[in-house]
Amino acid sequence: MNSTVSTAALSAPAGARLFLAMLSHIRHGHLELITPCNTRMVFGDAHAPSGATLKLHDWRACQRILRAGDIGFAEAYAAGWADTPDLTALLRLALRNEASLEQLMFGGALARCWYRLLHWLRPNTRQGSQRNIHAHYDIGNDFYRLWLDPSWTYSSALFDGDYSLPLQTAQQRKYQRIIDTLQLRPGQRVLEIGCGWGGFAEQAALQGIHVHGVTISPSQLEVAQRRVQARGLTELVQLELCDYRDLQGEYDAVVSIEMFEAVGEQYWPQFFRTVQARLKPGAQALVQSITIGEQYFPRYRSSADFIQQYIFPGGMLPSVERFERLAGRCGLRPVERHAFGRDYAETLRRWDAQCRQHQHQIAGLGFDEHFMRIWEMYFAYCEAAFDEGRTDVVQFLLQKA
């Protein structure tokens, strides 16, 4: 450090000095830090092509990050204590330096225990699932309408490397791949667990496929039913509020698109047994799920991150290995998988751009700046994880034994 940097560090509060000392361990890329007194400090290799900037408006941000890691940073960012011109770049830099920035990433032991306890207190029982889903999906259809594509799809699109595609086209491509992979034909009956706002049901029904879709979100069901009625598909599509554990009957196929993340690890066996029971003998299911690398899973499981705390209470990502192993034990043989995590990063960039474009309308719905900054963090946090290969999104094709 030069004398200017040393003077700035010495004049900082004790927590901030510890924070600055930890940043000196950056080995990959570089971080430009701007302190509350406008002193510029560079950590890491200043000549490295990958870099990011962090502007501290309040030294309290340092203590919050030291205490609670990514959750603390999200809180400091939402409070306006910290800022950056490129949030995704900052988070990618953090991921690349995770080994040397452990406390800044994961926080202190007491905070980790506390947030893990909060996560455990949000189990996905029937009643708990309703509370957890309500906390995210029932905040208002008017909000989601502003930034989702016209198909109302809230899951990864499938670009297949063609990022010139409109988002709606890429979402329809994803739905069609599911239909084609399952070799669905007119007249067949498909169960969709977690039908969302009805995007898949509509596309399948337009091809003569019968769809029984279930959700536990009243807001989603309202839009989905309205869409089905508007397209004249009521004879082909049945949508209802129903927990997947209460389903009966057999179907030619089962589809579930990014609902598995909301099941909760404790209930994964019950989910797979339900899918197996609802399939006709020899029939197949396609489950699309976000996954986390197996090497990161043990630590992820033993703590709770920003997403679980602020975005998806009760949520839990599987690794590919654990997903397929447990599915097999429950009578569902893994047949193939298709991973397209880079496409999820692009999907998130599109959603974030739409949110920013409509920020005045969103504010008009009663959502304040704190809410918007939490959602900016949510999009950037997930985008960085997909781009860095920390997480992926996979379509698993499973066959009933």
mmCIF file of C-alpha atoms in Angstrom:
data_model
loop_
_atom_site.group_PDB
_atom_site.id
_atom_site.type_symbol
_atom_site.label_atom_id
_atom_site.label_comp_id
_atom_site.label_asym_id
_atom_site.label_seq_id
_atom_site.Cartn_x
_atom_site.Cartn_y
_atom_site.Cartn_z
ATOM 1 C CA MET A 1 0.000 0.000 0.000
ATOM 2 C CA ASN A 2 1.164 3.522 -0.655
ATOM 3 C CA SER A 3 1.061 6.201 2.029
ATOM 4 C CA THR A 4 -2.325 7.546 0.916
ATOM 5 C CA VAL A 5 -3.872 4.095 1.123
ATOM 6 C CA SER A 6 -2.192 3.418 4.467
ATOM 7 C CA THR A 7 -3.503 6.688 5.889
ATOM 8 C CA ALA A 8 -7.039 5.885 4.716
ATOM 9 C CA ALA A 9 -6.844 2.414 6.256
ATOM 10 C CA LEU A 10 -5.553 3.727 9.564
ATOM 11 C CA SER A 11 -8.340 6.302 9.790
ATOM 12 C CA ALA A 12 -11.037 3.688 9.168
ATOM 13 C CA PRO A 13 -12.999 1.995 11.983
ATOM 14 C CA ALA A 14 -11.602 -1.283 13.321
ATOM 15 C CA GLY A 15 -14.101 -3.443 11.387
ATOM 16 C CA ALA A 16 -13.292 -1.617 8.178
ATOM 17 C CA ARG A 17 -9.556 -2.113 8.732
ATOM 18 C CA LEU A 18 -10.089 -5.859 9.051
ATOM 19 C CA PHE A 19 -12.209 -5.786 5.889
ATOM 20 C CA LEU A 20 -9.446 -3.980 3.983
ATOM 21 C CA ALA A 21 -6.854 -6.423 5.259
ATOM 22 C CA MET A 22 -8.884 -9.347 3.928
ATOM 23 C CA LEU A 23 -9.178 -7.731 0.503
ATOM 24 C CA SER A 24 -5.390 -7.854 0.248
ATOM 25 C CA HIS A 25 -5.784 -11.628 -0.278
ATOM 26 C CA ILE A 26 -7.401 -11.175 -3.704
ATOM 27 C CA ARG A 27 -5.401 -13.271 -6.189
ATOM 28 C CA HIS A 28 -7.598 -13.396 -9.286
ATOM 29 C CA GLY A 29 -8.426 -10.131 -11.049
ATOM 30 C CA HIS A 30 -8.476 -6.856 -9.166
ATOM 31 C CA LEU A 31 -10.808 -4.731 -7.083
ATOM 32 C CA GLU A 32 -10.859 -0.947 -7.085
ATOM 33 C CA LEU A 33 -12.243 0.230 -3.761
ATOM 34 C CA ILE A 34 -13.466 3.780 -3.195
ATOM 35 C CA THR A 35 -13.745 4.624 0.489
ATOM 36 C CA PRO A 36 -16.305 6.967 2.101
ATOM 37 C CA CYS A 37 -13.607 9.665 2.098
ATOM 38 C CA ASN A 38 -13.072 9.121 -1.674
ATOM 39 C CA THR A 39 -9.681 7.432 -1.346
ATOM 40 C CA ARG A 40 -9.062 4.913 -4.146
ATOM 41 C CA MET A 41 -7.420 1.611 -3.281
ATOM 42 C CA VAL A 42 -6.582 -1.284 -5.606
ATOM 43 C CA PHE A 43 -6.400 -4.889 -4.429
ATOM 44 C CA GLY A 44 -5.122 -7.780 -6.513
ATOM 45 C CA ASP A 45 -3.371 -7.474 -9.871
ATOM 46 C CA ALA A 46 -4.137 -3.995 -11.199
ATOM 47 C CA HIS A 47 -3.160 -5.148 -14.708
ATOM 48 C CA ALA A 48 -5.471 -8.170 -14.735
ATOM 49 C CA PRO A 49 -8.234 -7.853 -17.371
ATOM 50 C CA SER A 50 -10.993 -8.956 -14.996
ATOM 51 C CA GLY A 51 -11.799 -6.356 -12.397
ATOM 52 C CA ALA A 52 -14.605 -4.678 -10.491
ATOM 53 C CA THR A 53 -15.275 -1.535 -8.492
ATOM 54 C CA LEU A 54 -16.798 -1.237 -5.034
ATOM 55 C CA LYS A 55 -17.851 2.163 -3.721
ATOM 56 C CA LEU A 56 -18.350 2.380 0.046
ATOM 57 C CA HIS A 57 -20.674 5.187 1.127
ATOM 58 C CA ASP A 58 -20.675 4.069 4.765
ATOM 59 C CA TRP A 59 -18.019 2.163 6.714
ATOM 60 C CA ARG A 60 -20.821 0.157 8.350
ATOM 61 C CA ALA A 61 -20.995 -1.910 5.166
ATOM 62 C CA CYS A 62 -17.659 -3.517 6.082
ATOM 63 C CA GLN A 63 -18.873 -4.756 9.454
ATOM 64 C CA ARG A 64 -22.119 -6.031 7.948
ATOM 65 C CA ILE A 65 -20.223 -8.057 5.324
ATOM 66 C CA LEU A 66 -17.767 -9.444 7.891
ATOM 67 C CA ARG A 67 -20.674 -10.571 10.055
ATOM 68 C CA ALA A 68 -22.999 -12.059 7.443
ATOM 69 C CA GLY A 69 -21.064 -12.574 4.188
ATOM 70 C CA ASP A 70 -23.205 -12.439 1.042
ATOM 71 C CA ILE A 71 -26.326 -11.731 3.100
ATOM 72 C CA GLY A 72 -24.528 -8.838 4.770
ATOM 73 C CA PHE A 73 -23.391 -7.450 1.438
ATOM 74 C CA ALA A 74 -26.947 -7.647 0.101
ATOM 75 C CA GLU A 75 -28.198 -5.739 3.148
ATOM 76 C CA ALA A 76 -25.468 -3.109 2.802
ATOM 77 C CA TYR A 77 -26.199 -2.761 -0.911
ATOM 78 C CA ALA A 78 -29.957 -2.473 -0.312
ATOM 79 C CA ALA A 79 -29.355 0.163 2.372
ATOM 80 C CA GLY A 80 -27.221 2.224 -0.006
ATOM 81 C CA TRP A 81 -24.072 1.796 2.116
ATOM 82 C CA ALA A 82 -22.266 0.161 -0.814
ATOM 83 C CA ASP A 83 -22.567 0.525 -4.565
ATOM 84 C CA THR A 84 -20.894 -0.560 -7.791
ATOM 85 C CA PRO A 85 -21.225 0.301 -11.483
ATOM 86 C CA ASP A 86 -21.319 -3.425 -12.355
ATOM 87 C CA LEU A 87 -22.825 -5.629 -9.673
ATOM 88 C CA THR A 88 -22.410 -8.862 -11.644
ATOM 89 C CA ALA A 89 -18.706 -8.195 -12.247
ATOM 90 C CA LEU A 90 -18.190 -7.597 -8.522
ATOM 91 C CA LEU A 91 -19.930 -10.849 -7.608
ATOM 92 C CA ARG A 92 -17.994 -12.806 -10.240
ATOM 93 C CA LEU A 93 -14.752 -11.440 -8.809
ATOM 94 C CA ALA A 94 -15.853 -12.594 -5.350
ATOM 95 C CA LEU A 95 -16.614 -16.105 -6.625
ATOM 96 C CA ARG A 96 -13.209 -16.369 -8.296
ATOM 97 C CA ASN A 97 -11.539 -15.444 -5.018
ATOM 98 C CA GLU A 98 -13.780 -17.459 -2.707
ATOM 99 C CA ALA A 99 -10.929 -19.514 -1.249
ATOM 100 C CA SER A 100 -9.075 -16.406 -0.051
ATOM 101 C CA LEU A 101 -12.141 -14.342 0.900
ATOM 102 C CA GLU A 102 -13.937 -16.947 2.994
ATOM 103 C CA GLN A 103 -15.296 -14.718 5.761
ATOM 104 C CA LEU A 104 -16.316 -12.002 3.308
ATOM 105 C CA MET A 105 -18.258 -14.643 1.352
ATOM 106 C CA PHE A 106 -19.792 -16.639 4.198
ATOM 107 C CA GLY A 107 -19.669 -14.381 7.255
ATOM 108 C CA GLY A 108 -18.929 -15.312 10.859
ATOM 109 C CA ALA A 109 -19.853 -18.559 12.570
ATOM 110 C CA LEU A 110 -22.640 -17.071 14.716
ATOM 111 C CA ALA A 111 -24.347 -15.429 11.755
ATOM 112 C CA ARG A 112 -24.092 -18.619 9.721
ATOM 113 C CA CYS A 113 -25.778 -20.576 12.512
ATOM 114 C CA TRP A 114 -28.481 -17.937 12.875
ATOM 115 C CA TYR A 115 -29.401 -17.822 9.197
ATOM 116 C CA ARG A 116 -29.310 -21.599 8.947
ATOM 117 C CA LEU A 117 -31.738 -21.759 11.870
ATOM 118 C CA LEU A 118 -34.051 -19.319 10.091
ATOM 119 C CA HIS A 119 -33.879 -21.522 7.000
ATOM 120 C CA TRP A 120 -34.765 -24.636 9.032
ATOM 121 C CA LEU A 121 -37.761 -22.793 10.483
ATOM 122 C CA ARG A 122 -39.250 -22.498 6.974
ATOM 123 C CA PRO A 123 -39.894 -26.174 6.128
ATOM 124 C CA ASN A 124 -41.928 -27.036 3.050
ATOM 125 C CA THR A 125 -44.786 -28.772 4.772
ATOM 126 C CA ARG A 126 -48.127 -28.248 3.052
ATOM 127 C CA GLN A 127 -48.762 -25.112 5.103
ATOM 128 C CA GLY A 128 -45.124 -24.035 5.033
ATOM 129 C CA SER A 129 -44.957 -24.342 1.238
ATOM 130 C CA GLN A 130 -47.938 -22.039 0.889
ATOM 131 C CA ARG A 131 -46.237 -19.411 3.058
ATOM 132 C CA ASN A 132 -42.923 -19.732 1.228
ATOM 133 C CA ILE A 133 -44.468 -19.558 -2.229
ATOM 134 C CA HIS A 134 -46.722 -16.671 -1.233
ATOM 135 C CA ALA A 135 -43.673 -14.683 -0.105
ATOM 136 C CA HIS A 136 -42.296 -14.651 -3.656
ATOM 137 C CA TYR A 137 -44.942 -15.421 -6.265
ATOM 138 C CA ASP A 138 -47.927 -13.614 -4.806
ATOM 139 C CA ILE A 139 -46.381 -10.144 -4.525
ATOM 140 C CA GLY A 140 -48.486 -9.012 -7.478
ATOM 141 C CA ASN A 141 -49.117 -10.038 -11.081
ATOM 142 C CA ASP A 142 -48.805 -6.379 -12.083
ATOM 143 C CA PHE A 143 -45.161 -6.504 -10.956
ATOM 144 C CA TYR A 144 -44.282 -9.646 -12.891
ATOM 145 C CA ARG A 145 -46.170 -8.453 -15.973
ATOM 146 C CA LEU A 146 -43.766 -5.525 -16.304
ATOM 147 C CA TRP A 147 -40.626 -7.588 -16.863
ATOM 148 C CA LEU A 148 -41.539 -11.145 -17.852
ATOM 149 C CA ASP A 149 -41.928 -11.871 -21.574
ATOM 150 C CA PRO A 150 -45.457 -12.173 -23.025
ATOM 151 C CA SER A 151 -45.500 -15.918 -22.273
ATOM 152 C CA TRP A 152 -45.249 -15.086 -18.543
ATOM 153 C CA THR A 153 -42.383 -17.555 -18.188
ATOM 154 C CA TYR A 154 -40.338 -17.364 -14.973
ATOM 155 C CA SER A 155 -37.695 -19.994 -15.717
ATOM 156 C CA SER A 156 -34.650 -20.208 -17.959
ATOM 157 C CA ALA A 157 -35.096 -19.698 -21.671
ATOM 158 C CA LEU A 158 -33.294 -21.932 -24.174
ATOM 159 C CA PHE A 159 -31.201 -19.921 -26.652
ATOM 160 C CA ASP A 160 -28.955 -22.750 -27.873
ATOM 161 C CA GLY A 161 -26.185 -20.198 -28.346
ATOM 162 C CA ASP A 162 -28.296 -17.791 -30.441
ATOM 163 C CA TYR A 163 -28.525 -14.778 -28.150
ATOM 164 C CA SER A 164 -30.078 -12.666 -30.882
ATOM 165 C CA LEU A 165 -33.384 -14.432 -30.246
ATOM 166 C CA PRO A 166 -36.208 -12.525 -28.541
ATOM 167 C CA LEU A 167 -36.761 -13.846 -25.020
ATOM 168 C CA GLN A 168 -40.265 -15.089 -25.799
ATOM 169 C CA THR A 169 -38.962 -17.129 -28.747
ATOM 170 C CA ALA A 170 -36.271 -18.695 -26.564
ATOM 171 C CA GLN A 171 -38.877 -19.547 -23.921
ATOM 172 C CA GLN A 172 -41.085 -21.218 -26.517
ATOM 173 C CA ARG A 173 -38.028 -23.128 -27.756
ATOM 174 C CA LYS A 174 -37.552 -24.425 -24.207
ATOM 175 C CA TYR A 175 -41.170 -25.598 -24.002
ATOM 176 C CA GLN A 176 -40.956 -27.246 -27.411
ATOM 177 C CA ARG A 177 -37.812 -29.107 -26.453
ATOM 178 C CA ILE A 178 -39.686 -30.571 -23.476
ATOM 179 C CA ILE A 179 -42.584 -31.617 -25.704
ATOM 180 C CA ASP A 180 -40.230 -33.147 -28.284
ATOM 181 C CA THR A 181 -38.013 -34.896 -25.721
ATOM 182 C CA LEU A 182 -41.042 -36.574 -24.142
ATOM 183 C CA GLN A 183 -42.405 -37.307 -27.645
ATOM 184 C CA LEU A 184 -45.801 -35.998 -26.611
ATOM 185 C CA ARG A 185 -48.652 -36.540 -29.064
ATOM 186 C CA PRO A 186 -52.160 -35.079 -29.416
ATOM 187 C CA GLY A 187 -54.582 -36.707 -27.021
ATOM 188 C CA GLN A 188 -52.020 -37.669 -24.402
ATOM 189 C CA ARG A 189 -52.434 -36.539 -20.797
ATOM 190 C CA VAL A 190 -49.613 -34.663 -19.103
ATOM 191 C CA LEU A 191 -49.313 -33.633 -15.467
ATOM 192 C CA GLU A 192 -47.424 -30.382 -14.866
ATOM 193 C CA ILE A 193 -46.278 -29.951 -11.266
ATOM 194 C CA GLY A 194 -45.822 -26.219 -10.728
ATOM 195 C CA CYS A 195 -47.620 -24.780 -13.769
ATOM 196 C CA GLY A 196 -46.741 -21.152 -13.008
ATOM 197 C CA TRP A 197 -48.607 -18.659 -15.152
ATOM 198 C CA GLY A 198 -49.485 -21.320 -17.744
ATOM 199 C CA GLY A 199 -46.818 -20.949 -20.433
ATOM 200 C CA PHE A 200 -46.110 -24.644 -20.959
ATOM 201 C CA ALA A 201 -49.760 -25.659 -20.651
ATOM 202 C CA GLU A 202 -50.734 -23.201 -23.374
ATOM 203 C CA GLN A 203 -48.034 -24.302 -25.820
ATOM 204 C CA ALA A 204 -48.734 -27.999 -25.258
ATOM 205 C CA ALA A 205 -52.503 -27.591 -25.531
ATOM 206 C CA LEU A 206 -52.168 -25.739 -28.830
ATOM 207 C CA GLN A 207 -50.679 -29.016 -30.117
ATOM 208 C CA GLY A 208 -53.646 -31.070 -28.900
ATOM 209 C CA ILE A 209 -52.011 -32.323 -25.683
ATOM 210 C CA HIS A 210 -54.129 -32.497 -22.518
ATOM 211 C CA VAL A 211 -52.476 -30.789 -19.550
ATOM 212 C CA HIS A 212 -53.378 -30.995 -15.876
ATOM 213 C CA GLY A 213 -51.429 -28.210 -14.199
ATOM 214 C CA VAL A 214 -51.181 -27.581 -10.467
ATOM 215 C CA THR A 215 -49.815 -24.673 -8.458
ATOM 216 C CA ILE A 216 -50.149 -23.426 -4.893
ATOM 217 C CA SER A 217 -50.020 -19.755 -5.939
ATOM 218 C CA PRO A 218 -53.470 -18.149 -6.306
ATOM 219 C CA SER A 219 -51.959 -15.236 -8.247
ATOM 220 C CA GLN A 220 -50.375 -17.545 -10.799
ATOM 221 C CA LEU A 221 -53.535 -19.612 -11.157
ATOM 222 C CA GLU A 222 -55.615 -16.490 -11.875
ATOM 223 C CA VAL A 223 -53.455 -15.488 -14.848
ATOM 224 C CA ALA A 224 -53.024 -19.043 -16.130
ATOM 225 C CA GLN A 225 -56.764 -19.725 -16.169
ATOM 226 C CA ARG A 226 -57.451 -16.433 -17.889
ATOM 227 C CA ARG A 227 -54.912 -17.284 -20.617
ATOM 228 C CA VAL A 228 -56.395 -20.717 -21.195
ATOM 229 C CA GLN A 229 -59.883 -19.276 -21.520
ATOM 230 C CA ALA A 230 -58.715 -16.540 -23.896
ATOM 231 C CA ARG A 231 -57.131 -19.129 -26.223
ATOM 232 C CA GLY A 232 -60.180 -21.404 -26.115
ATOM 233 C CA LEU A 233 -58.221 -24.260 -24.539
ATOM 234 C CA THR A 234 -60.455 -25.088 -21.587
ATOM 235 C CA GLU A 235 -61.299 -28.559 -22.946
ATOM 236 C CA LEU A 236 -57.607 -29.447 -23.082
ATOM 237 C CA VAL A 237 -56.278 -27.739 -19.956
ATOM 238 C CA GLN A 238 -57.259 -28.252 -16.327
ATOM 239 C CA LEU A 239 -55.541 -25.938 -13.840
ATOM 240 C CA GLU A 240 -56.051 -25.962 -10.090
ATOM 241 C CA LEU A 241 -54.653 -25.052 -6.704
ATOM 242 C CA CYS A 242 -53.230 -28.317 -5.431
ATOM 243 C CA ASP A 243 -50.160 -29.479 -3.515
ATOM 244 C CA TYR A 244 -48.213 -32.076 -5.516
ATOM 245 C CA ARG A 245 -48.484 -34.456 -2.553
ATOM 246 C CA ASP A 246 -52.275 -34.581 -2.955
ATOM 247 C CA LEU A 247 -52.324 -35.651 -6.617
ATOM 248 C CA GLN A 248 -53.950 -38.878 -7.813
ATOM 249 C CA GLY A 249 -54.216 -40.797 -11.070
ATOM 250 C CA GLU A 250 -51.781 -41.787 -13.822
ATOM 251 C CA TYR A 251 -50.505 -39.764 -16.768
ATOM 252 C CA ASP A 252 -48.647 -40.332 -20.017
ATOM 253 C CA ALA A 253 -45.928 -37.933 -18.847
ATOM 254 C CA VAL A 254 -45.022 -35.582 -16.004
ATOM 255 C CA VAL A 255 -43.419 -32.166 -16.477
ATOM 256 C CA SER A 256 -42.013 -29.918 -13.748
ATOM 257 C CA ILE A 257 -40.126 -26.746 -14.637
ATOM 258 C CA GLU A 258 -38.026 -25.189 -11.872
ATOM 259 C CA MET A 259 -40.381 -26.194 -9.094
ATOM 260 C CA PHE A 260 -37.994 -28.769 -7.617
ATOM 261 C CA GLU A 261 -35.864 -25.995 -6.068
ATOM 262 C CA ALA A 262 -38.837 -25.108 -3.844
ATOM 263 C CA VAL A 263 -39.429 -28.674 -2.602
ATOM 264 C CA GLY A 264 -36.801 -28.695 0.141
ATOM 265 C CA GLU A 265 -34.236 -31.468 0.659
ATOM 266 C CA GLN A 266 -36.313 -33.140 3.374
ATOM 267 C CA TYR A 267 -39.116 -33.660 0.848
ATOM 268 C CA TRP A 268 -37.098 -34.663 -2.221
ATOM 269 C CA PRO A 269 -37.907 -38.393 -1.772
ATOM 270 C CA GLN A 270 -41.612 -37.597 -1.501
ATOM 271 C CA PHE A 271 -41.464 -35.524 -4.694
ATOM 272 C CA PHE A 272 -39.798 -38.324 -6.648
ATOM 273 C CA ARG A 273 -42.185 -40.934 -5.263
ATOM 274 C CA THR A 274 -45.107 -38.729 -6.306
ATOM 275 C CA VAL A 275 -43.763 -38.379 -9.854
ATOM 276 C CA GLN A 276 -43.175 -42.127 -10.037
ATOM 277 C CA ALA A 277 -46.675 -42.902 -8.792
ATOM 278 C CA ARG A 278 -48.341 -40.516 -11.229
ATOM 279 C CA LEU A 279 -46.641 -41.998 -14.315
ATOM 280 C CA LYS A 280 -48.044 -44.894 -16.281
ATOM 281 C CA PRO A 281 -45.703 -47.913 -16.434
ATOM 282 C CA GLY A 282 -42.714 -47.111 -18.638
ATOM 283 C CA ALA A 283 -43.716 -43.458 -19.015
ATOM 284 C CA GLN A 284 -41.284 -40.579 -18.667
ATOM 285 C CA ALA A 285 -40.972 -37.345 -16.732
ATOM 286 C CA LEU A 286 -38.940 -34.251 -17.530
ATOM 287 C CA VAL A 287 -37.862 -32.183 -14.549
ATOM 288 C CA GLN A 288 -36.027 -28.899 -15.138
ATOM 289 C CA SER A 289 -34.077 -27.754 -12.105
ATOM 290 C CA ILE A 290 -31.333 -25.345 -11.170
ATOM 291 C CA THR A 291 -28.399 -27.306 -9.767
ATOM 292 C CA ILE A 292 -25.278 -26.521 -7.756
ATOM 293 C CA GLY A 293 -21.887 -28.149 -8.302
ATOM 294 C CA GLU A 294 -21.384 -31.217 -6.119
ATOM 295 C CA GLN A 295 -18.106 -29.802 -4.788
ATOM 296 C CA TYR A 296 -20.016 -26.812 -3.371
ATOM 297 C CA PHE A 297 -23.030 -28.730 -2.066
ATOM 298 C CA PRO A 298 -21.806 -29.733 1.440
ATOM 299 C CA ARG A 299 -21.029 -26.152 2.443
ATOM 300 C CA TYR A 300 -24.180 -24.836 0.746
ATOM 301 C CA ARG A 301 -26.271 -27.372 2.647
ATOM 302 C CA SER A 302 -24.719 -26.484 6.014
ATOM 303 C CA SER A 303 -25.428 -22.749 5.743
ATOM 304 C CA ALA A 304 -28.014 -20.424 4.201
ATOM 305 C CA ASP A 305 -27.305 -17.915 1.452
ATOM 306 C CA PHE A 306 -28.795 -14.623 0.294
ATOM 307 C CA ILE A 307 -31.256 -16.341 -2.054
ATOM 308 C CA GLN A 308 -32.676 -18.552 0.702
ATOM 309 C CA GLN A 309 -32.889 -15.654 3.122
ATOM 310 C CA TYR A 310 -34.443 -12.959 0.919
ATOM 311 C CA ILE A 311 -35.762 -14.468 -2.324
ATOM 312 C CA PHE A 312 -36.838 -18.110 -2.021
ATOM 313 C CA PRO A 313 -37.471 -19.035 1.629
ATOM 314 C CA GLY A 314 -37.326 -22.779 2.061
ATOM 315 C CA GLY A 315 -35.497 -23.248 -1.229
ATOM 316 C CA MET A 316 -32.726 -25.802 -1.808
ATOM 317 C CA LEU A 317 -30.722 -26.646 -4.930
ATOM 318 C CA PRO A 318 -29.629 -30.220 -5.650
ATOM 319 C CA SER A 319 -26.406 -31.286 -7.280
ATOM 320 C CA VAL A 320 -26.764 -33.329 -10.471
ATOM 321 C CA GLU A 321 -25.335 -36.374 -8.722
ATOM 322 C CA ARG A 322 -27.717 -36.211 -5.763
ATOM 323 C CA PHE A 323 -30.734 -35.522 -7.971
ATOM 324 C CA GLU A 324 -30.143 -38.528 -10.210
ATOM 325 C CA ARG A 325 -29.107 -40.866 -7.389
ATOM 326 C CA LEU A 326 -32.237 -40.154 -5.345
ATOM 327 C CA ALA A 327 -34.509 -40.294 -8.403
ATOM 328 C CA GLY A 328 -33.124 -43.750 -9.178
ATOM 329 C CA ARG A 329 -33.772 -44.944 -5.630
ATOM 330 C CA CYS A 330 -37.391 -43.820 -5.986
ATOM 331 C CA GLY A 331 -38.033 -45.811 -9.162
ATOM 332 C CA LEU A 332 -37.150 -43.157 -11.747
ATOM 333 C CA ARG A 333 -34.273 -44.156 -14.011
ATOM 334 C CA PRO A 334 -32.247 -41.188 -15.314
ATOM 335 C CA VAL A 335 -32.247 -41.427 -19.118
ATOM 336 C CA GLU A 336 -30.523 -38.223 -20.214
ATOM 337 C CA ARG A 337 -29.808 -34.675 -19.098
ATOM 338 C CA HIS A 338 -29.468 -31.370 -20.931
ATOM 339 C CA ALA A 339 -27.602 -28.510 -19.226
ATOM 340 C CA PHE A 340 -27.802 -24.880 -20.400
ATOM 341 C CA GLY A 341 -26.647 -22.652 -17.562
ATOM 342 C CA ARG A 342 -25.200 -19.959 -19.826
ATOM 343 C CA ASP A 343 -28.694 -19.469 -21.224
ATOM 344 C CA TYR A 344 -29.961 -18.798 -17.706
ATOM 345 C CA ALA A 345 -27.353 -16.053 -17.286
ATOM 346 C CA GLU A 346 -28.661 -14.452 -20.486
ATOM 347 C CA THR A 347 -32.269 -14.859 -19.316
ATOM 348 C CA LEU A 348 -31.410 -13.052 -16.092
ATOM 349 C CA ARG A 349 -29.748 -10.221 -18.005
ATOM 350 C CA ARG A 350 -32.956 -9.784 -20.022
ATOM 351 C CA TRP A 351 -35.109 -9.737 -16.874
ATOM 352 C CA ASP A 352 -32.824 -7.242 -15.164
ATOM 353 C CA ALA A 353 -32.893 -4.939 -18.201
ATOM 354 C CA GLN A 354 -36.687 -5.034 -18.243
ATOM 355 C CA CYS A 355 -36.879 -4.252 -14.530
ATOM 356 C CA ARG A 356 -34.586 -1.269 -14.959
ATOM 357 C CA GLN A 357 -36.574 -0.066 -17.957
ATOM 358 C CA HIS A 358 -39.798 -0.180 -15.957
ATOM 359 C CA GLN A 359 -38.462 0.983 -12.599
ATOM 360 C CA HIS A 360 -40.802 3.988 -12.480
ATOM 361 C CA GLN A 361 -43.856 1.795 -13.072
ATOM 362 C CA ILE A 362 -42.596 -0.659 -10.449
ATOM 363 C CA ALA A 363 -42.200 2.188 -7.971
ATOM 364 C CA GLY A 364 -45.762 3.216 -8.827
ATOM 365 C CA LEU A 365 -46.936 -0.201 -7.631
ATOM 366 C CA GLY A 366 -45.578 0.598 -4.170
ATOM 367 C CA PHE A 367 -42.181 -1.135 -4.339
ATOM 368 C CA ASP A 368 -39.494 1.068 -2.791
ATOM 369 C CA GLU A 369 -35.800 1.463 -3.623
ATOM 370 C CA HIS A 370 -34.785 -1.085 -0.981
ATOM 371 C CA PHE A 371 -36.938 -3.727 -2.713
ATOM 372 C CA MET A 372 -35.527 -2.858 -6.129
ATOM 373 C CA ARG A 373 -31.930 -3.088 -4.937
ATOM 374 C CA ILE A 374 -32.607 -6.497 -3.379
ATOM 375 C CA TRP A 375 -33.967 -7.654 -6.745
ATOM 376 C CA GLU A 376 -30.966 -6.187 -8.567
ATOM 377 C CA MET A 377 -28.803 -8.223 -6.211
ATOM 378 C CA TYR A 378 -30.939 -11.310 -6.868
ATOM 379 C CA PHE A 379 -30.554 -11.103 -10.641
ATOM 380 C CA ALA A 380 -26.829 -10.287 -10.520
ATOM 381 C CA TYR A 381 -26.109 -12.928 -7.858
ATOM 382 C CA CYS A 382 -27.689 -15.667 -9.975
ATOM 383 C CA GLU A 383 -26.215 -14.377 -13.248
ATOM 384 C CA ALA A 384 -22.697 -14.476 -11.783
ATOM 385 C CA ALA A 385 -23.218 -18.005 -10.457
ATOM 386 C CA PHE A 386 -24.367 -19.298 -13.845
ATOM 387 C CA ASP A 387 -21.625 -17.514 -15.767
ATOM 388 C CA GLU A 388 -18.964 -18.848 -13.400
ATOM 389 C CA GLY A 389 -20.339 -22.398 -13.530
ATOM 390 C CA ARG A 390 -21.176 -22.419 -9.824
ATOM 391 C CA THR A 391 -24.785 -23.256 -10.695
ATOM 392 C CA ASP A 392 -26.378 -24.757 -13.793
ATOM 393 C CA VAL A 393 -29.862 -25.460 -15.083
ATOM 394 C CA VAL A 394 -30.603 -28.988 -16.234
ATOM 395 C CA GLN A 395 -33.482 -30.799 -17.903
ATOM 396 C CA PHE A 396 -33.526 -34.324 -16.447
ATOM 397 C CA LEU A 397 -35.360 -37.021 -18.412
ATOM 398 C CA LEU A 398 -36.522 -39.762 -16.052
ATOM 399 C CA GLN A 399 -38.281 -43.045 -16.865
ATOM 400 C CA LYS A 400 -40.540 -45.031 -14.592
ATOM 401 C CA ALA A 401 -38.995 -48.431 -14.006
#
